[in-house]
PDB file of C-alpha atoms in Angstrom:
ATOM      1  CA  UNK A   1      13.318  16.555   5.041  1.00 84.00           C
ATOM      2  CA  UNK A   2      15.432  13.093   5.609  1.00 92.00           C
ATOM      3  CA  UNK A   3      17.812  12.349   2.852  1.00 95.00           C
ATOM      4  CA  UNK A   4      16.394   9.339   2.048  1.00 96.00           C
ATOM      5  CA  UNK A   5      12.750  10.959   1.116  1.00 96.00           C
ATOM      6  CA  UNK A   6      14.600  13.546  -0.187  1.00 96.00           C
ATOM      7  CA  UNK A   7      16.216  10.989  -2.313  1.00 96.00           C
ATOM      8  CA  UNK A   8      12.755   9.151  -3.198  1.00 97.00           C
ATOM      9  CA  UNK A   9      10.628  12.432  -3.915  1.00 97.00           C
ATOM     10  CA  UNK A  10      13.718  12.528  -7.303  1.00 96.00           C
ATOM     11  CA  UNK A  11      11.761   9.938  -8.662  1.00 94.00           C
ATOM     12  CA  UNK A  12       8.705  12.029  -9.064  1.00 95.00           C
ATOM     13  CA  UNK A  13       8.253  15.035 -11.320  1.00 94.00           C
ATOM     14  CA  UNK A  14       5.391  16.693  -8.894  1.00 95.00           C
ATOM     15  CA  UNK A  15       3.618  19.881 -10.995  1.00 93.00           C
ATOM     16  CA  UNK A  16       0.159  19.620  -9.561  1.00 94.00           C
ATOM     17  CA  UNK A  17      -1.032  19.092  -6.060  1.00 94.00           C
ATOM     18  CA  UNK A  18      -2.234  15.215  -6.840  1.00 94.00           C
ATOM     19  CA  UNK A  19       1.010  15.049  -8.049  1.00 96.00           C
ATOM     20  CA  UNK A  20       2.636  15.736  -4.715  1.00 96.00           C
ATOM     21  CA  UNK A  21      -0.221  13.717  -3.323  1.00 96.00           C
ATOM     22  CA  UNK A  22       0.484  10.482  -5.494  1.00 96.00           C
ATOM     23  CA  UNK A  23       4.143  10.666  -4.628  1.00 97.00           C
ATOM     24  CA  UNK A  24       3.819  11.387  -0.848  1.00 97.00           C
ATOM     25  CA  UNK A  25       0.816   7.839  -0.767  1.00 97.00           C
ATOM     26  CA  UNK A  26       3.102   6.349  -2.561  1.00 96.00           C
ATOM     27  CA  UNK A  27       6.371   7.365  -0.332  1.00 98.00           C
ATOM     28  CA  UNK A  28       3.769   6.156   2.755  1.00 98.00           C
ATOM     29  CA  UNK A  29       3.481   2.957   1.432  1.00 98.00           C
ATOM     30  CA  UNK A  30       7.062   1.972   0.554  1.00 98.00           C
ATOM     31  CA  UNK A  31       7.963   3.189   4.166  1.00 98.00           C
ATOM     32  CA  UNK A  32       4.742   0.805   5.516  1.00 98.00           C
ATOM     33  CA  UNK A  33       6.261  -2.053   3.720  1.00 98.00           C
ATOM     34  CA  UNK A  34       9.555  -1.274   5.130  1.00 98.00           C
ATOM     35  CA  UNK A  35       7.569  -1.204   8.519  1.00 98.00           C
ATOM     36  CA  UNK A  36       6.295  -4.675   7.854  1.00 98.00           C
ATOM     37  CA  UNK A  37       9.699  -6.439   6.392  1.00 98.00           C
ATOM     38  CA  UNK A  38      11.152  -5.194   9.698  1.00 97.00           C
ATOM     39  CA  UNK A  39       8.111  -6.791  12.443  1.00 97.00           C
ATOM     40  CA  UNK A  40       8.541  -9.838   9.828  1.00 97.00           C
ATOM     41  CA  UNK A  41       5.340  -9.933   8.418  1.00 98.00           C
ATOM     42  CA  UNK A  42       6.335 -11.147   4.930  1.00 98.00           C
ATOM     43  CA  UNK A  43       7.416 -14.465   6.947  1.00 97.00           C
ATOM     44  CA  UNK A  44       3.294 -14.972   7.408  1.00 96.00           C
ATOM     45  CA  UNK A  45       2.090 -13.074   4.131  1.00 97.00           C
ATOM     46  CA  UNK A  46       2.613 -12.022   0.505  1.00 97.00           C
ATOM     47  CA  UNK A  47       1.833  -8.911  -1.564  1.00 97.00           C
ATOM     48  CA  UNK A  48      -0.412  -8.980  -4.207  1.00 93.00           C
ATOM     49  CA  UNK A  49      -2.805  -6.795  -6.500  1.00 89.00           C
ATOM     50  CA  UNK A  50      -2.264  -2.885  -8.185  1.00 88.00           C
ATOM     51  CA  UNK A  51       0.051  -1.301  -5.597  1.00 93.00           C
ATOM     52  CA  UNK A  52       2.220  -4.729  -6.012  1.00 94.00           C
ATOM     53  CA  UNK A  53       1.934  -3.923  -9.865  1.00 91.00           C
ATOM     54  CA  UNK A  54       2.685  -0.519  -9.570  1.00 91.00           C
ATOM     55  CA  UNK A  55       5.947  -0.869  -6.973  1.00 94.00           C
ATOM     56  CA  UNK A  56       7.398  -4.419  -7.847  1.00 94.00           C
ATOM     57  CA  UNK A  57       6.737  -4.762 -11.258  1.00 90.00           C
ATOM     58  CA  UNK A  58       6.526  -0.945 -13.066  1.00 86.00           C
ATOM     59  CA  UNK A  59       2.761  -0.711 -13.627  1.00 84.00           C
ATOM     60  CA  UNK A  60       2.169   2.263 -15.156  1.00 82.00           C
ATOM     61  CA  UNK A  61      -0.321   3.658 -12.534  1.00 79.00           C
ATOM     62  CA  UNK A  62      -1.368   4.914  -9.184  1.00 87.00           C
ATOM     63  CA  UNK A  63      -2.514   2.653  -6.363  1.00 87.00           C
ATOM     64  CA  UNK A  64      -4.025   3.070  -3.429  1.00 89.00           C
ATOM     65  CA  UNK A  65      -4.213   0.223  -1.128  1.00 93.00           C
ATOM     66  CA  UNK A  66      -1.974  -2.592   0.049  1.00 97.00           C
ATOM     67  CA  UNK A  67      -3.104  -5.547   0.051  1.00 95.00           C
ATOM     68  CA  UNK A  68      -1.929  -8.834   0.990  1.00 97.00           C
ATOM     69  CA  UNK A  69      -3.068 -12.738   1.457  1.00 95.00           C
ATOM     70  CA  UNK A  70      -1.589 -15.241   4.265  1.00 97.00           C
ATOM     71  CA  UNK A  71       0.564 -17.979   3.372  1.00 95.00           C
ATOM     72  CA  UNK A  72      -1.799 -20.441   4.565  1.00 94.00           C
ATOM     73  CA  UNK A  73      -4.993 -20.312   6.665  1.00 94.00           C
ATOM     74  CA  UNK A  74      -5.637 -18.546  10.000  1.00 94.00           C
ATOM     75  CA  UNK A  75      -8.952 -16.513  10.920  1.00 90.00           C
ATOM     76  CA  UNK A  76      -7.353 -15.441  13.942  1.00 91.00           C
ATOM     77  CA  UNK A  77      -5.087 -13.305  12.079  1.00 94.00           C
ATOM     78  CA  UNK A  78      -4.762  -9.771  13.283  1.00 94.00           C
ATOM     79  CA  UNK A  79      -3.163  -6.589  11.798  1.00 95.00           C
ATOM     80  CA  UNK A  80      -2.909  -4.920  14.974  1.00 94.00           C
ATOM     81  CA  UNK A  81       0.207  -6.224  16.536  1.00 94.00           C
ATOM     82  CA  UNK A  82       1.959  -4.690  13.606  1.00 96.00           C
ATOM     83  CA  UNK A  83       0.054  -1.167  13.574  1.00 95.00           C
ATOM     84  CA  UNK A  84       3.030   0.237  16.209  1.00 94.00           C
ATOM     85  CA  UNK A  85       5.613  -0.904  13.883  1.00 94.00           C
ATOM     86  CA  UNK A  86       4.153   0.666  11.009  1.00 96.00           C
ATOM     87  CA  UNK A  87       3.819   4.383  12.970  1.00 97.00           C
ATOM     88  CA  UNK A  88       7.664   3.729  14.302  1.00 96.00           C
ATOM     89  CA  UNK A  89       9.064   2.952  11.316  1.00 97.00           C
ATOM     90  CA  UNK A  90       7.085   6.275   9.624  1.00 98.00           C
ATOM     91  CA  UNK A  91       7.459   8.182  11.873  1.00 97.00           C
ATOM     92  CA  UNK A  92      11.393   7.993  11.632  1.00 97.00           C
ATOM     93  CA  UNK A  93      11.452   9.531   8.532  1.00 97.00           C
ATOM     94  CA  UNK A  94       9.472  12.633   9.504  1.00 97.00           C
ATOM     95  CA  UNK A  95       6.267  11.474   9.199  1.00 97.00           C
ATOM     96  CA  UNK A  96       2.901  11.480  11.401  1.00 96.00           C
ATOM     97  CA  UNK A  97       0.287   8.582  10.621  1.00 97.00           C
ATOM     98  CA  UNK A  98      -2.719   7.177  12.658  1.00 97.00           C
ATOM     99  CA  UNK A  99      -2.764   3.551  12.716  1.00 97.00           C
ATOM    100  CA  UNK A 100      -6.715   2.393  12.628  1.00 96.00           C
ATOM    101  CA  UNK A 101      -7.909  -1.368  12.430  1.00 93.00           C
ATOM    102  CA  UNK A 102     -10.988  -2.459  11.546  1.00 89.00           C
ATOM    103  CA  UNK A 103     -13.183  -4.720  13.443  1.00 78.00           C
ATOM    104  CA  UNK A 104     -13.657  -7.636  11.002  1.00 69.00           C
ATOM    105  CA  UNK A 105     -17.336  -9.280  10.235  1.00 68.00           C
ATOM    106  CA  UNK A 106     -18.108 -12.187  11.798  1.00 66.00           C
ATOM    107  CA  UNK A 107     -18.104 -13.805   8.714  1.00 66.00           C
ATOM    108  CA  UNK A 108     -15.533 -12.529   6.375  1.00 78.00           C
ATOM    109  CA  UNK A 109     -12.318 -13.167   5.929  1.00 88.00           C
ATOM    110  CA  UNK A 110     -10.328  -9.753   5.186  1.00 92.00           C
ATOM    111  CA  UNK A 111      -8.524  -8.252   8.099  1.00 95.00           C
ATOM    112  CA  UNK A 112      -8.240  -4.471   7.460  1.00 95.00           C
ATOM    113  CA  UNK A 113      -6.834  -1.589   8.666  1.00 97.00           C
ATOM    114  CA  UNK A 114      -6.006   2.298   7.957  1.00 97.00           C
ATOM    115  CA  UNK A 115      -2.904   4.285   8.040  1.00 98.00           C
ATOM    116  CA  UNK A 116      -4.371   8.153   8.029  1.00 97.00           C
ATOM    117  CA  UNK A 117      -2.859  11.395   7.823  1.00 97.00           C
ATOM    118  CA  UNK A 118      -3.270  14.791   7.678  1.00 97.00           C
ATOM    119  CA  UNK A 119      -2.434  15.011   3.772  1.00 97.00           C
ATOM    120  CA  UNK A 120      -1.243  18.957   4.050  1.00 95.00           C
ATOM    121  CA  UNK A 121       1.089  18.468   6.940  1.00 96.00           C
ATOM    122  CA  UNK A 122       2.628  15.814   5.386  1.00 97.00           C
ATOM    123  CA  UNK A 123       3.079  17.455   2.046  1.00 96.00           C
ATOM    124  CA  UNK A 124       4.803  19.996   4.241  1.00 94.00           C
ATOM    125  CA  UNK A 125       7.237  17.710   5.239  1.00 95.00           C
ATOM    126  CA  UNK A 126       8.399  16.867   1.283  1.00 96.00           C
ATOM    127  CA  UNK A 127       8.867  20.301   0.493  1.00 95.00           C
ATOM    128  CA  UNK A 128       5.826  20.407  -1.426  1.00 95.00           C
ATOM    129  CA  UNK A 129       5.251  23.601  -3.341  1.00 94.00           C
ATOM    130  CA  UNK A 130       3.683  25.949  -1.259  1.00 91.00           C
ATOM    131  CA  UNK A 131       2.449  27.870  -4.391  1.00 92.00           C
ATOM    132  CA  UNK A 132       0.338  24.783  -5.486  1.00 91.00           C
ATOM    133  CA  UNK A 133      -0.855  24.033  -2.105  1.00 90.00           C
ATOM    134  CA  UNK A 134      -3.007  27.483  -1.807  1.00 90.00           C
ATOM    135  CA  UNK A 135      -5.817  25.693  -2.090  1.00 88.00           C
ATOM    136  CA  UNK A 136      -5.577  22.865  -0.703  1.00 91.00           C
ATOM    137  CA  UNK A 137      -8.133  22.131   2.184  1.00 91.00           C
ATOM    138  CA  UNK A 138      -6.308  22.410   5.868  1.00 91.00           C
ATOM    139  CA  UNK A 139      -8.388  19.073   7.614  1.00 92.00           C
ATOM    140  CA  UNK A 140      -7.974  17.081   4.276  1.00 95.00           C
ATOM    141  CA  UNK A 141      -7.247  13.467   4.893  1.00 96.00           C
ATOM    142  CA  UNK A 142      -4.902  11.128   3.111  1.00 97.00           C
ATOM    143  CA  UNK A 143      -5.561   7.309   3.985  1.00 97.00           C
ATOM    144  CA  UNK A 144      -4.035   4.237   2.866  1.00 97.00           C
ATOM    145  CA  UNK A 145      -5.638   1.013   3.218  1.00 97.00           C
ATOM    146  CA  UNK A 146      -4.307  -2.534   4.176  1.00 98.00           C
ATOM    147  CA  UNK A 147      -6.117  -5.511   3.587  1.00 96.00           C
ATOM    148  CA  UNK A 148      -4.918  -9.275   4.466  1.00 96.00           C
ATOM    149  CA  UNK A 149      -7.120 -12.277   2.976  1.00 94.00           C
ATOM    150  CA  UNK A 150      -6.702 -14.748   6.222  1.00 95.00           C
ATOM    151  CA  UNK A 151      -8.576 -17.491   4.405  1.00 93.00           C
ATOM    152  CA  UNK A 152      -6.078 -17.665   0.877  1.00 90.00           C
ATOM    153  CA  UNK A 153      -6.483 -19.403  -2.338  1.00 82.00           C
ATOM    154  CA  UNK A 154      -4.758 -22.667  -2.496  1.00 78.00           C
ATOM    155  CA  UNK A 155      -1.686 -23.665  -4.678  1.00 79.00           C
ATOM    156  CA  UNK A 156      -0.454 -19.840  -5.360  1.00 87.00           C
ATOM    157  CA  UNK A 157       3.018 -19.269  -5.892  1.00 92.00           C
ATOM    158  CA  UNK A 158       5.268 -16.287  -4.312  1.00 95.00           C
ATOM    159  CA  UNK A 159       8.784 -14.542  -5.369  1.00 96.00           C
ATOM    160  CA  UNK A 160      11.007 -12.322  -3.177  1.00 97.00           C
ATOM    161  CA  UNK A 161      11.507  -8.814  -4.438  1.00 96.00           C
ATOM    162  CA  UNK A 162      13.242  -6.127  -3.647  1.00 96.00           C
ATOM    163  CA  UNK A 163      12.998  -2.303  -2.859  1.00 96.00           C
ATOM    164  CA  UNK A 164      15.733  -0.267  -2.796  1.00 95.00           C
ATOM    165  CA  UNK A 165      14.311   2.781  -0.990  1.00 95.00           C
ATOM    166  CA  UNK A 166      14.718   4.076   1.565  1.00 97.00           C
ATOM    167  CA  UNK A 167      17.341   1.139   2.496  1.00 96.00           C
ATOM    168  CA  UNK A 168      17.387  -1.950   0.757  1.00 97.00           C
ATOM    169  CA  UNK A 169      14.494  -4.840   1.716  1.00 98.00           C
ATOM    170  CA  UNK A 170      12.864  -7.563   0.800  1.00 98.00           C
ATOM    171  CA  UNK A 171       9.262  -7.979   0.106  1.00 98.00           C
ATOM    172  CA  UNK A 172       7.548 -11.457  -1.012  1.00 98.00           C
ATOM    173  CA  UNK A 173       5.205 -10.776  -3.463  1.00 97.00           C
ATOM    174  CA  UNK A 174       2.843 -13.349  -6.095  1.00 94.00           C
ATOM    175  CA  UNK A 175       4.631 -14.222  -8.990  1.00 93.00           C
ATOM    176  CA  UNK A 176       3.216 -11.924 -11.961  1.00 89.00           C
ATOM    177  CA  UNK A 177       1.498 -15.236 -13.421  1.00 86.00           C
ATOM    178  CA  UNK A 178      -0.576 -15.272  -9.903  1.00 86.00           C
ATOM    179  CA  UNK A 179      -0.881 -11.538 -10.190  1.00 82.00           C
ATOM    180  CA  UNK A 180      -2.318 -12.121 -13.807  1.00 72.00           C
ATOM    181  CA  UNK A 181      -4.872 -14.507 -12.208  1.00 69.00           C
ATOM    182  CA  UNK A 182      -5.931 -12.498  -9.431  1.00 60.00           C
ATOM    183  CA  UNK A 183      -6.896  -9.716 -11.961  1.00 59.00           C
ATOM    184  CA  UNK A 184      -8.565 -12.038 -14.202  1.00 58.00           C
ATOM    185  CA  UNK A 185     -10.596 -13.384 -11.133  1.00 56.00           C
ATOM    186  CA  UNK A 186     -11.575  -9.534  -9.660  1.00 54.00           C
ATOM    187  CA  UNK A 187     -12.890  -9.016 -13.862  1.00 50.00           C
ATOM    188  CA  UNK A 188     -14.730 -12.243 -13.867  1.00 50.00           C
ATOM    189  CA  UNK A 189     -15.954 -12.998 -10.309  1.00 55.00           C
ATOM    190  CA  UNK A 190     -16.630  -9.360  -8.747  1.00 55.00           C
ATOM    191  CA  UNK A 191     -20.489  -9.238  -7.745  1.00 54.00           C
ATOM    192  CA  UNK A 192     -22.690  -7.126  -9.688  1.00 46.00           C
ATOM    193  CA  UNK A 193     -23.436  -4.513  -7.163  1.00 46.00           C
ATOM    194  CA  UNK A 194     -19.482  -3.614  -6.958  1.00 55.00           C
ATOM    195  CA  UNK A 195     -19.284  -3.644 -10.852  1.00 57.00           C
ATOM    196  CA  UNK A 196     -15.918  -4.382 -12.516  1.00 50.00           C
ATOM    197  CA  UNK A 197     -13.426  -1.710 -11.768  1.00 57.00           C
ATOM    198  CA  UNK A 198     -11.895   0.092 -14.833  1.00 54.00           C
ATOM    199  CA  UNK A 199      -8.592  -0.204 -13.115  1.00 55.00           C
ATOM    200  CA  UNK A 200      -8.536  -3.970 -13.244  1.00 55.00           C
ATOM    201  CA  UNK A 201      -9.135  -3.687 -17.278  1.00 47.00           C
ATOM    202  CA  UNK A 202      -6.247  -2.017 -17.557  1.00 50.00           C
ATOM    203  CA  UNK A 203      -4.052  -3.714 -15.046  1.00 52.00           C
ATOM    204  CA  UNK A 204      -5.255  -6.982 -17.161  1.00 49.00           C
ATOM    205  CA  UNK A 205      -4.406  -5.988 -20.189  1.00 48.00           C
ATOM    206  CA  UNK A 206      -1.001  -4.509 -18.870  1.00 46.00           C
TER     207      UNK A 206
END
């Protein structure tokens, strides 16, 4: 294992096999946004929603995607001339992932895309317990999805943070006030046949 995932999987206390798979998404994710600070992409875009919550700010919860909004405008947006970048920058610390855009509707506005692995392999690679893992099925799938709104709210304000694993970055990110109001919208504005999620409750009232 590298010594700098060695050096992240000390922040976990793993008993349970979602245990080692919550820390190894959530190991993929810092080391996709390290991807991303390095191709520049926080120079076009800013972080925002539950896995900002959860790795900038100390929300006391898993999350699974990673989503992000442009700075200003621009439907011709793509993710895929970062998707190498991502897989380089993984794959240096020990890691396999399948980079997999989406085609985007002719209408919408969300660019998307999927980093996907093969969750046991990769569990492998963090020294998971081998005990726990018994079980575990051999084709099972982790994926982590990206999102980027290329048509963005007006007038929202950004911060830089920083993340201090696996080296030192920088990440810009909404200010918790806009973070506040994109949770209030996603409670008050989702359409009925999504339903409100229970996760933005409790990120609200966080």
């Amino acid at each position: 294992m590298h010594d700098a995932i060695r050096s992240m999987m000390d922040r976990y206390e793993c008993r349970s096999p979602n245990d080692y798979v919550n820390a190894l998404r959530e190991i993929l994710q810092d080391l996709a946004l390290l991807g991303l600070w390095r191709s520049r992409f926080f120079e076009h875009a800013a972080f925002y929603g539950g896995t900002a919550l959860r790795l900038l700010y100390g929300l006391d919860r898993y999350s699974e995607d990673l989503d992000f909004s442009l700075l200003k405008p621009k439907a011709s947006f793509s993710l895929k001339p970062f998707g190498e970048a991502l897989q380089r920058e993984i794959s240096s610390f020990g890691f396999h992932v399948e980079f997999e855009p989406r085609r985007k509707p002719r209408a919408g506005a969300i660019e998307s895309a999927f980093l996907k692995t093969n969750t046991l392999q990769q569990l492998i690679v963090i020294d998971a317990d081998q005990e726990l893992l018994r079980d575990m099925q051999p084709a099972k799938k982790l994926k982590i999805k990206l999102e980027v709104d290329t048509d963005p709210p007006g007038s929202f304000e950004t911060e830089t943070q920083f993340v201090l694993q696996p080296i030192p970055f920088s990440v810009r990110v909404y200010t918790l006030p806009n973070l506040f109001a994109g949770k209030l919208h996603a409670v008050l504005c989702r359409k009925w046949r999504t339903r409100v999620k229970g996760r933005d409750w409790y990120d609200l009232v966080w």
